[in-house]
Amino acid sequence: PLCIASYPSYNLSTFLEDYESLVEDESKPLFNRALQGIYTPGSTFKMVTSIAVLNEGIVTPETTIYDEGKFTKYEYAGYAPTCWIWGKGSHGTVNISGALKVSCNYFFYTVGDYLGIDRLSEYAFKFGLGVPTGIELPESTGVMSTQKYKEEVEGVPWYAGDTLQAAIGQSYNQFTPLQIANYVATVANGGNRYSASILKSVRSYNYSEKLFERMPEVLSTVHAKEEYYEAVWAGMEAVANSIDGTAYAVFGDYPVKVAAKTGTAQLGEEVKNNAVFVCYAPA
């Protein structure tokens, strides 16, 4: 990204005069949400799960799974999560690209269950989720769901259901908007995660001399076959460009080809959900 924004903002020219009111403002305009706010990513996390299960040989780009609506493997223990389309129909038989296109929870419950939380979190960290971005400003490192985190915070063991939720971007997953943007850029470029920075170059006072120019720095690499990334790219492009994609209504006739992923972050009973959207363009 070439810009970072946080809302609500404030008038820098009257900052000192407005300071007291800004501090007392319930909307917290001085809180940099882009770097320090952490939010559940919802289904925008599913590209992590996709690359992980492809790379670990759990599925191939051609593997298909039928969306049965309710995931019943752990129903005997009283846990049977459903796909978001449950009660309205089924996504039918989908491969990984199709599952991304329609955001099929059932598909990701199934493959995430085979993958396990340890391998899932390993890939998430490589994609930059739950770790520093490298930016030269104070930032939150967010939270990636792990067995250790749950045991330390809640003092209870990890369950299979936690893995299912983590695989679709729920559970304890909470990341900054910058982390999410950086992760999507890593997906787009085929696995190289670059350090984020607000500094491009430093010039002399009269701009006659370049004193410093920042060079790209790779913090981690998610090594995977190009065909695996191609399957994910195809799914993200279909989100915005296929008539049954979850963002087609907005981007179907957009003048620039967009690759995207939508997400709904569930915050609990009687609480409005967060909507999350990520993209890169031109695809």
Short mmCIF file of C-alpha atoms in Angstrom, two decimals:
data_model
loop_
_atom_site.label_atom_id
_atom_site.label_comp_id
_atom_site.label_asym_id
_atom_site.label_seq_id
_atom_site.Cartn_x
_atom_site.Cartn_y
_atom_site.Cartn_z
CA PRO A 1 0.00 0.00 0.00
CA LEU A 2 1.12 3.56 -0.63
CA CYS A 3 -0.96 5.15 2.10
CA ILE A 4 -2.14 4.45 5.63
CA ALA A 5 -5.30 5.98 7.04
CA SER A 6 -7.07 5.86 10.37
CA TYR A 7 -10.56 7.21 11.05
CA PRO A 8 -11.79 9.37 12.70
CA SER A 9 -8.93 11.79 12.18
CA TYR A 10 -8.19 15.29 13.46
CA ASN A 11 -6.92 18.66 12.24
CA LEU A 12 -3.15 18.75 12.65
CA SER A 13 -3.00 22.55 12.35
CA THR A 14 -5.15 22.94 15.50
CA PHE A 15 -3.85 19.88 17.32
CA LEU A 16 -2.59 21.70 20.41
CA GLU A 17 -5.77 23.72 20.85
CA ASP A 18 -7.94 20.64 20.31
CA TYR A 19 -5.85 18.22 22.35
CA GLU A 20 -8.05 18.00 25.45
CA SER A 21 -11.21 17.42 23.45
CA LEU A 22 -9.43 14.86 21.27
CA VAL A 23 -8.30 12.92 24.35
CA GLU A 24 -11.83 12.90 25.77
CA ASP A 25 -13.52 12.01 22.46
CA GLU A 26 -15.15 8.57 22.80
CA SER A 27 -14.32 7.78 19.15
CA LYS A 28 -10.59 7.98 20.04
CA PRO A 29 -9.25 9.92 17.04
CA LEU A 30 -5.71 9.76 18.49
CA PHE A 31 -5.74 5.95 18.35
CA ASN A 32 -4.05 4.76 15.16
CA ARG A 33 -6.38 1.97 14.14
CA ALA A 34 -4.33 1.07 11.08
CA LEU A 35 -1.29 0.13 13.15
CA GLN A 36 -2.60 -0.52 16.65
CA GLY A 37 -6.21 -1.60 16.25
CA ILE A 38 -6.60 -5.37 16.05
CA TYR A 39 -9.58 -6.96 14.32
CA THR A 40 -10.83 -10.42 13.52
CA PRO A 41 -10.08 -11.02 9.82
CA GLY A 42 -12.96 -13.38 9.11
CA SER A 43 -12.81 -15.06 5.72
CA THR A 44 -10.04 -12.78 4.45
CA PHE A 45 -7.79 -15.24 6.33
CA LYS A 46 -8.76 -18.13 4.05
CA MET A 47 -5.87 -17.58 1.64
CA VAL A 48 -3.51 -18.58 4.47
CA THR A 49 -5.43 -21.81 4.98
CA SER A 50 -5.50 -22.37 1.20
CA ILE A 51 -1.75 -22.10 0.66
CA ALA A 52 -1.08 -24.16 3.79
CA VAL A 53 -3.28 -27.12 2.84
CA LEU A 54 -2.04 -27.08 -0.76
CA ASN A 55 1.59 -26.92 0.29
CA GLU A 56 1.18 -29.66 2.90
CA GLY A 57 -0.38 -32.00 0.33
CA ILE A 58 -3.79 -32.19 2.02
CA VAL A 59 -5.49 -31.16 -1.22
CA THR A 60 -4.47 -30.30 -4.77
CA PRO A 61 -5.90 -27.42 -6.81
CA GLU A 62 -8.23 -29.96 -8.41
CA THR A 63 -9.48 -31.65 -5.21
CA THR A 64 -13.20 -31.10 -4.65
CA ILE A 65 -15.34 -31.30 -1.53
CA TYR A 66 -19.12 -31.26 -1.39
CA ASP A 67 -20.60 -28.65 0.91
CA GLU A 68 -22.93 -30.57 3.22
CA GLY A 69 -23.77 -27.42 5.14
CA LYS A 70 -23.18 -28.78 8.63
CA PHE A 71 -19.74 -30.14 9.61
CA THR A 72 -20.73 -33.16 11.71
CA LYS A 73 -17.37 -34.82 12.52
CA TYR A 74 -17.51 -33.55 16.12
CA GLU A 75 -21.27 -33.55 16.54
CA TYR A 76 -20.92 -36.39 19.06
CA ALA A 77 -19.16 -33.87 21.32
CA GLY A 78 -21.88 -31.29 20.82
CA TYR A 79 -20.07 -29.20 18.21
CA ALA A 80 -21.25 -29.00 14.59
CA PRO A 81 -20.45 -25.65 12.91
CA THR A 82 -22.31 -24.75 9.76
CA CYS A 83 -21.44 -23.04 6.51
CA TRP A 84 -22.74 -19.49 6.21
CA ILE A 85 -25.15 -20.63 3.48
CA TRP A 86 -26.66 -23.29 5.77
CA GLY A 87 -30.45 -23.13 5.63
CA LYS A 88 -30.42 -21.36 2.26
CA GLY A 89 -28.86 -24.09 0.14
CA SER A 90 -25.39 -25.43 -0.57
CA HIS A 91 -22.27 -24.33 -2.41
CA GLY A 92 -22.25 -27.76 -4.01
CA THR A 93 -18.95 -29.33 -5.04
CA VAL A 94 -16.04 -26.88 -4.91
CA ASN A 95 -12.28 -26.94 -5.25
CA ILE A 96 -10.00 -24.47 -3.50
CA SER A 97 -10.54 -21.68 -6.05
CA GLY A 98 -14.30 -22.18 -5.90
CA ALA A 99 -14.27 -22.28 -2.11
CA LEU A 100 -12.52 -18.91 -2.03
CA LYS A 101 -14.92 -17.50 -4.62
CA VAL A 102 -18.04 -18.30 -2.60
CA SER A 103 -16.27 -18.30 0.79
CA CYS A 104 -17.37 -21.84 1.63
CA ASN A 105 -16.82 -22.40 5.36
CA TYR A 106 -17.52 -26.13 5.05
CA PHE A 107 -14.59 -26.59 2.67
CA PHE A 108 -12.21 -24.80 5.04
CA TYR A 109 -13.53 -26.62 8.12
CA THR A 110 -12.73 -29.88 6.35
CA VAL A 111 -9.22 -29.04 5.17
CA GLY A 112 -8.36 -27.06 8.30
CA ASP A 113 -9.25 -30.05 10.45
CA TYR A 114 -6.71 -32.17 8.58
CA LEU A 115 -4.08 -29.43 8.70
CA GLY A 116 -4.17 -28.73 12.43
CA ILE A 117 -3.51 -25.50 14.30
CA ASP A 118 0.26 -25.91 14.60
CA ARG A 119 0.88 -25.98 10.85
CA LEU A 120 -1.80 -23.35 10.23
CA SER A 121 -0.23 -20.89 12.66
CA GLU A 122 3.22 -21.54 11.18
CA TYR A 123 2.00 -20.39 7.76
CA ALA A 124 0.16 -17.42 9.25
CA PHE A 125 3.35 -16.18 10.92
CA LYS A 126 5.26 -16.49 7.63
CA PHE A 127 2.53 -14.41 5.97
CA GLY A 128 3.10 -11.76 8.65
CA LEU A 129 0.01 -12.30 10.78
CA GLY A 130 0.65 -12.04 14.50
CA VAL A 131 4.21 -10.74 14.01
CA PRO A 132 5.74 -7.26 13.52
CA THR A 133 5.50 -5.69 10.06
CA GLY A 134 8.81 -3.83 10.37
CA ILE A 135 7.25 -0.35 10.19
CA GLU A 136 9.10 2.43 12.04
CA LEU A 137 6.10 3.36 14.19
CA PRO A 138 4.51 1.80 17.30
CA GLU A 139 2.29 -1.10 16.24
CA SER A 140 0.40 -4.02 17.69
CA THR A 141 1.63 -7.47 16.73
CA GLY A 142 -1.91 -8.84 16.87
CA VAL A 143 -2.81 -12.40 17.85
CA MET A 144 -2.61 -15.61 15.85
CA SER A 145 -4.58 -18.45 17.37
CA THR A 146 -2.35 -21.12 18.91
CA GLN A 147 -2.73 -23.77 21.58
CA LYS A 148 -0.20 -21.91 23.74
CA TYR A 149 -2.12 -18.63 23.50
CA LYS A 150 -5.42 -20.17 24.56
CA GLU A 151 -3.85 -22.09 27.44
CA GLU A 152 -2.01 -19.00 28.73
CA VAL A 153 -4.96 -16.60 28.37
CA GLU A 154 -7.89 -18.83 29.32
CA GLY A 155 -6.20 -21.69 31.15
CA VAL A 156 -8.12 -24.31 29.17
CA PRO A 157 -6.96 -26.78 26.50
CA TRP A 158 -7.27 -26.40 22.75
CA TYR A 159 -10.12 -28.25 21.06
CA ALA A 160 -10.63 -29.39 17.49
CA GLY A 161 -13.43 -26.84 17.18
CA ASP A 162 -10.92 -24.07 17.85
CA THR A 163 -8.94 -25.22 14.81
CA LEU A 164 -12.04 -25.18 12.62
CA GLN A 165 -12.78 -21.61 13.62
CA ALA A 166 -9.16 -20.50 13.20
CA ALA A 167 -9.15 -21.93 9.67
CA ILE A 168 -11.93 -19.53 8.63
CA GLY A 169 -10.36 -16.52 10.34
CA GLN A 170 -12.24 -16.65 13.64
CA SER A 171 -11.15 -18.10 17.02
CA TYR A 172 -8.54 -15.80 18.63
CA ASN A 173 -7.27 -14.40 15.33
CA GLN A 174 -6.92 -10.61 15.54
CA PHE A 175 -4.65 -8.56 13.32
CA THR A 176 -3.99 -4.94 12.40
CA PRO A 177 -5.18 -3.58 9.05
CA LEU A 178 -1.52 -3.09 8.08
CA GLN A 179 -0.72 -6.75 8.83
CA ILE A 180 -3.68 -7.86 6.74
CA ALA A 181 -2.69 -5.58 3.85
CA ASN A 182 0.89 -6.83 3.99
CA TYR A 183 -0.27 -10.45 4.03
CA VAL A 184 -2.44 -9.91 0.96
CA ALA A 185 0.49 -8.27 -0.82
CA THR A 186 2.53 -11.36 0.04
CA VAL A 187 -0.13 -13.59 -1.52
CA ALA A 188 -0.22 -11.36 -4.61
CA ASN A 189 3.52 -11.46 -5.23
CA GLY A 190 3.88 -15.19 -4.74
CA GLY A 191 5.16 -15.47 -1.18
CA ASN A 192 7.73 -12.75 -0.44
CA ARG A 193 6.78 -10.72 2.62
CA TYR A 194 8.42 -7.32 2.57
CA SER A 195 8.94 -5.07 5.55
CA ALA A 196 6.46 -2.23 5.80
CA SER A 197 7.89 1.27 5.99
CA ILE A 198 6.82 4.92 6.00
CA LEU A 199 10.24 6.03 4.73
CA LYS A 200 11.10 6.00 1.02
CA SER A 201 14.07 8.34 0.87
CA VAL A 202 15.80 11.23 2.59
CA ARG A 203 17.02 14.27 0.64
CA SER A 204 19.00 17.37 1.52
CA TYR A 205 17.10 20.50 2.53
CA ASN A 206 17.10 21.82 -1.05
CA TYR A 207 16.39 18.38 -2.60
CA SER A 208 19.67 18.52 -4.53
CA GLU A 209 21.16 15.42 -2.93
CA LYS A 210 19.71 12.04 -1.96
CA LEU A 211 21.07 11.18 1.47
CA PHE A 212 19.31 7.85 1.92
CA GLU A 213 17.07 5.56 -0.08
CA ARG A 214 15.32 2.66 1.55
CA MET A 215 15.79 -0.69 -0.18
CA PRO A 216 13.19 -3.48 -0.12
CA GLU A 217 13.68 -5.94 2.73
CA VAL A 218 12.22 -9.45 2.65
CA LEU A 219 11.20 -10.53 6.18
CA SER A 220 9.96 -14.02 5.29
CA THR A 221 9.07 -16.17 2.31
CA VAL A 222 6.18 -18.60 1.97
CA HIS A 223 7.65 -21.13 -0.44
CA ALA A 224 4.98 -22.92 -2.47
CA LYS A 225 4.55 -24.10 -6.03
CA GLU A 226 3.37 -21.40 -8.41
CA GLU A 227 0.35 -23.53 -9.31
CA TYR A 228 -0.77 -23.26 -5.69
CA TYR A 229 -0.61 -19.49 -5.76
CA GLU A 230 -2.33 -19.55 -9.15
CA ALA A 231 -5.23 -21.47 -7.62
CA VAL A 232 -5.54 -18.85 -4.88
CA TRP A 233 -5.22 -15.95 -7.35
CA ALA A 234 -7.94 -17.53 -9.49
CA GLY A 235 -10.24 -17.77 -6.49
CA MET A 236 -9.63 -14.16 -5.51
CA GLU A 237 -10.20 -12.96 -9.07
CA ALA A 238 -13.45 -14.93 -9.15
CA VAL A 239 -14.60 -13.21 -5.94
CA ALA A 240 -14.77 -9.94 -7.87
CA ASN A 241 -15.34 -11.10 -11.44
CA SER A 242 -17.60 -14.18 -11.37
CA ILE A 243 -21.32 -13.63 -11.11
CA ASP A 244 -21.52 -15.83 -7.99
CA GLY A 245 -18.46 -14.24 -6.39
CA THR A 246 -19.05 -12.49 -3.07
CA ALA A 247 -17.87 -9.09 -4.40
CA TYR A 248 -19.22 -9.32 -7.96
CA ALA A 249 -22.06 -6.88 -7.29
CA VAL A 250 -19.52 -4.10 -6.75
CA PHE A 251 -16.59 -5.09 -8.97
CA GLY A 252 -18.18 -7.14 -11.75
CA ASP A 253 -18.01 -4.28 -14.27
CA TYR A 254 -15.18 -2.36 -12.66
CA PRO A 255 -12.78 -0.79 -15.24
CA VAL A 256 -9.76 -2.38 -13.50
CA LYS A 257 -9.61 -6.13 -12.89
CA VAL A 258 -9.64 -6.72 -9.14
CA ALA A 259 -8.67 -9.78 -7.09
CA ALA A 260 -10.38 -9.71 -3.72
CA LYS A 261 -11.69 -11.49 -0.65
CA THR A 262 -14.62 -10.58 1.53
CA GLY A 263 -14.99 -11.44 5.17
CA THR A 264 -17.51 -11.19 7.99
CA ALA A 265 -16.00 -11.17 11.46
CA GLN A 266 -18.50 -12.48 14.00
CA LEU A 267 -18.22 -10.62 17.30
CA GLY A 268 -20.84 -12.45 19.36
CA GLU A 269 -24.55 -12.58 20.05
CA GLU A 270 -26.48 -9.31 19.59
CA VAL A 271 -23.32 -7.51 18.41
CA LYS A 272 -22.98 -6.12 14.91
CA ASN A 273 -20.43 -8.06 12.87
CA ASN A 274 -17.42 -6.40 11.29
CA ALA A 275 -17.17 -6.40 7.50
CA VAL A 276 -13.66 -6.93 6.14
CA PHE A 277 -12.53 -6.50 2.53
CA VAL A 278 -9.10 -6.99 0.96
CA CYS A 279 -7.94 -6.73 -2.64
CA TYR A 280 -5.09 -6.10 -5.01
CA ALA A 281 -5.32 -4.53 -8.44
CA PRO A 282 -4.83 -4.74 -11.30
CA ALA A 283 -5.10 -8.50 -10.98
#
